[in-house]
Coordinates of C-alpha atoms in Angstrom, one line a residue:
M25 CA 16.2 -7.6 -0.6
K26 CA 17.9 -5.4 1.9
Y27 CA 14.9 -4.4 3.3
R28 CA 11.3 -5.8 4.0
P29 CA 8.7 -5.2 2.1
I30 CA 6.3 -2.3 3.2
F31 CA 2.5 -2.3 2.7
I32 CA 0.9 0.5 2.1
T33 CA -2.7 0.4 3.2
A34 CA -6.0 3.1 4.4
T35 CA -8.7 3.3 5.0
N36 CA -10.7 2.4 2.8
T37 CA -11.0 2.3 -1.3
D38 CA -9.9 5.6 -3.2
I39 CA -7.8 7.4 0.1
G40 CA -4.5 7.2 -2.1
K41 CA -2.8 3.7 -1.6
T42 CA -1.8 3.9 -5.3
Y43 CA -0.7 7.7 -5.4
A44 CA 0.6 7.4 -2.3
T45 CA 3.2 4.5 -4.0
C46 CA 4.3 5.7 -6.6
K47 CA 5.0 8.6 -4.6
L48 CA 6.9 6.2 -2.3
I49 CA 8.7 5.2 -5.5
V50 CA 10.4 8.1 -6.6
E51 CA 11.6 9.8 -3.7
L52 CA 13.1 6.3 -2.4
G53 CA 14.7 5.7 -6.3
K54 CA 16.5 9.1 -5.2
K55 CA 17.9 7.8 -2.6
G56 CA 19.6 4.8 -5.1
L57 CA 17.3 1.9 -4.3
H58 CA 15.8 -0.6 -6.4
V59 CA 12.0 0.0 -6.1
G60 CA 9.8 -2.8 -6.7
V61 CA 6.6 -2.8 -6.3
F62 CA 4.1 -5.8 -5.8
K63 CA -0.2 -5.8 -5.9
P64 CA -1.3 -9.0 -4.9
I65 CA -4.9 -8.9 -5.8
E66 CA -6.7 -6.1 -8.0
T67 CA -10.7 -6.3 -9.0
G68 CA -12.2 -4.2 -11.3
V69 CA -9.6 -5.0 -14.0
V70 CA -11.4 -5.6 -17.8
D71 CA -8.3 -5.6 -20.0
Y72 CA -5.4 -4.7 -17.9
P73 CA -5.3 -3.8 -14.0
I74 CA -4.8 -0.1 -14.0
D75 CA -3.5 0.2 -10.6
G76 CA -1.2 -2.2 -11.1
K77 CA 0.3 -0.4 -14.6
L78 CA 1.3 2.7 -13.4
L79 CA 2.9 1.1 -10.1
L80 CA 4.7 -0.9 -13.0
E81 CA 5.1 1.7 -15.4
T82 CA 6.7 4.1 -12.1
A83 CA 8.7 0.9 -11.0
K84 CA 10.5 0.5 -13.9
Q85 CA 11.6 4.4 -14.0
Y86 CA 13.6 3.8 -11.2
N87 CA 14.5 0.0 -11.2
P88 CA 16.1 -1.6 -14.8
N89 CA 15.4 -5.0 -13.4
L90 CA 12.0 -4.5 -13.8
K91 CA 12.5 -3.9 -17.8
S92 CA 10.5 -7.4 -18.9
F93 CA 8.3 -6.9 -16.0
T94 CA 4.6 -7.4 -17.6
C95 CA 1.5 -6.5 -15.1
K96 CA 0.5 -10.1 -14.5
D97 CA 3.9 -10.2 -12.9
I98 CA 3.0 -6.9 -10.2
V99 CA -0.4 -7.9 -10.1
P100 CA -0.5 -12.1 -10.4
V101 CA -4.4 -12.6 -9.1
Q102 CA -7.0 -10.3 -10.9
Y103 CA -10.7 -10.5 -11.2
K104 CA -13.1 -8.5 -13.4
L105 CA -15.9 -7.8 -10.8
P106 CA -15.0 -4.5 -8.5
A107 CA -15.6 -5.5 -5.0
A108 CA -14.2 -7.4 -2.1
P109 CA -11.5 -10.4 -3.5
Y110 CA -14.4 -12.7 -1.6
V111 CA -17.5 -11.2 -3.5
S112 CA -14.7 -10.6 -6.4
K113 CA -13.4 -14.3 -6.7
G114 CA -17.1 -15.8 -6.5
N115 CA -16.1 -19.5 -6.6
E116 CA -12.9 -20.1 -7.2
K117 CA -10.1 -20.0 -4.2
I118 CA -7.6 -17.2 -3.9
D119 CA -4.1 -18.7 -5.9
M120 CA -0.9 -17.6 -3.0
K121 CA 1.3 -19.9 -4.6
A122 CA 0.8 -17.6 -7.7
I123 CA 1.0 -14.6 -5.4
H124 CA 4.4 -15.9 -3.3
I125 CA 5.8 -16.9 -6.7
A126 CA 5.5 -13.1 -8.4
F127 CA 6.5 -11.5 -4.9
E128 CA 9.7 -13.8 -4.5
K129 CA 10.3 -13.0 -8.6
M130 CA 10.1 -9.5 -7.6
A131 CA 12.1 -9.3 -4.5
S132 CA 14.7 -11.2 -6.1
V133 CA 15.7 -8.0 -8.6
S134 CA 14.4 -5.1 -5.6
D135 CA 16.4 -3.3 -3.3
V136 CA 12.8 -3.1 -1.2
V137 CA 9.1 -4.2 -2.5
L138 CA 6.3 -2.0 -1.7
I139 CA 2.9 -4.0 -1.5
E140 CA -0.1 -2.1 -2.7
G141 CA -3.0 -3.2 -0.8
A142 CA -6.6 -3.2 -2.2
G143 CA -9.0 -1.2 -0.1
G144 CA -8.7 -1.3 3.3
L145 CA -7.4 -3.1 6.3
M146 CA -10.5 -4.9 7.5
V147 CA -11.4 -6.5 3.0
P148 CA -12.4 -10.0 3.1
L149 CA -10.0 -12.2 0.7
D150 CA -11.9 -15.5 1.7
E151 CA -13.6 -16.8 4.5
K152 CA -10.7 -17.4 6.9
L153 CA -8.5 -14.6 5.8
Y154 CA -8.3 -9.7 5.7
M155 CA -6.2 -7.5 3.7
Y156 CA -4.4 -7.1 7.1
D157 CA -3.0 -10.6 7.1
F158 CA -0.6 -10.0 3.5
I159 CA 0.7 -8.3 6.6
K160 CA 2.5 -11.0 8.6
E161 CA 2.5 -12.8 5.2
F162 CA 5.6 -10.8 4.0
D163 CA 7.2 -9.9 6.9
A164 CA 6.5 -6.5 6.1
V165 CA 6.1 -2.2 8.1
T166 CA 3.1 -1.3 7.6
L167 CA 2.6 2.6 5.1
L168 CA -1.7 3.6 6.3
V169 CA -3.3 6.3 4.6
T170 CA -5.8 8.4 5.9
H171 CA -8.0 10.7 3.7
A172 CA -8.8 14.1 5.4
N173 CA -12.2 14.7 5.3
L174 CA -14.8 15.0 8.6
G175 CA -15.0 11.3 10.2
C176 CA -11.0 11.0 9.3
I177 CA -9.6 11.1 12.9
N178 CA -12.7 8.1 13.3
D179 CA -11.5 6.2 9.8
T180 CA -7.7 6.5 11.0
L181 CA -7.8 5.0 14.7
L182 CA -10.4 2.7 13.5
S183 CA -7.2 1.2 11.8
G184 CA -4.1 2.1 13.7
N185 CA -6.0 0.6 16.4
L186 CA -6.4 -2.9 14.6
L187 CA -2.6 -2.7 13.0
D188 CA -1.7 -1.3 17.3
S189 CA -3.8 -5.1 17.7
L190 CA -1.9 -6.9 15.6
H191 CA 1.8 -5.2 16.8
V192 CA 2.6 -4.4 13.8
E193 CA 4.6 -1.2 13.1
Y194 CA 3.4 1.6 11.1
E195 CA 3.9 5.2 10.1
W196 CA 0.7 7.0 8.7
C197 CA 0.4 10.1 7.0
V198 CA -2.8 11.8 5.2
N199 CA -3.4 12.9 1.8
F200 CA -4.7 16.0 1.4
R201 CA -6.8 16.9 -1.5
D202 CA -8.4 19.8 -1.7
N203 CA -9.3 20.8 2.1
K204 CA -6.3 21.4 3.8
E205 CA -8.0 24.5 5.0
S206 CA -11.0 23.0 6.7
F207 CA -8.8 19.8 7.8
T208 CA -6.9 22.7 9.6
K209 CA -9.6 23.7 11.2
T210 CA -11.4 20.6 12.3
T211 CA -9.4 18.0 12.7
L212 CA -5.6 18.8 13.6
P213 CA -6.9 19.8 16.9
Y214 CA -6.9 16.6 17.0
Y215 CA -3.9 15.9 16.0
K216 CA -1.9 18.9 16.3
K217 CA 1.6 16.8 14.4
I218 CA 0.9 14.7 11.4
I219 CA 3.4 14.3 7.9
S220 CA 1.8 15.3 4.8
L221 CA 1.8 13.1 1.7
Q222 CA 2.3 15.9 -0.6
D223 CA 4.9 18.0 1.8
D224 CA 6.8 15.4 4.2
I225 CA 7.1 12.7 2.3
K226 CA 11.2 13.2 2.3
L227 CA 10.3 12.8 5.7
L228 CA 7.5 10.1 5.5
S229 CA 10.8 7.7 3.3
E230 CA 13.1 8.5 5.8
N231 CA 10.8 7.3 8.9
L232 CA 9.8 4.0 7.3
L233 CA 13.2 3.1 6.1
K234 CA 14.0 2.9 10.3
L235 CA 11.3 0.9 10.9
L236 CA 12.9 -0.9 8.5
K237 CA 16.5 -1.1 9.8

């Protein structure tokens, strides 16, 4: 890899991690980078990992080295129950060796690897590990995606404070769906300035690349 990986997390589940990751794949791909994608664990998998499949299909458009890669290469650990890995794994042990092997395979054919987490930073993996442990595990910088609903200030500050306490280099952005007008009235006065996932993806990608240097 030319760059360290980027870990994409969010303030909670269903905030827009996969959407953000796909937008970054496109933007970084436009810059001529061979972008790799990786999701160590996905739960709620029945026939195939939905997030992993979308990530792979998007990345293949910009990284010809991924032609032979499968969803299993992107998501090495898959569980059927849609819950935190701690719960969905049952009595199984998370196969960290398989996760590292899959990551190294992806890294070997990519300029930069985007690692998508599951849920938020404090999602438990097992008795000792949490989702945020993947940040240190892969020496990644981080993108924190937050929502634009009322209450996002609290959610964003909680996740940001955790990242600060871990001494993690990170950027953050707001994923607007259909509530930009209310956000401008109720939340923007506190933030004053934000990066919009929809409107500022070029700036966001440039800021992340600066962190990687």
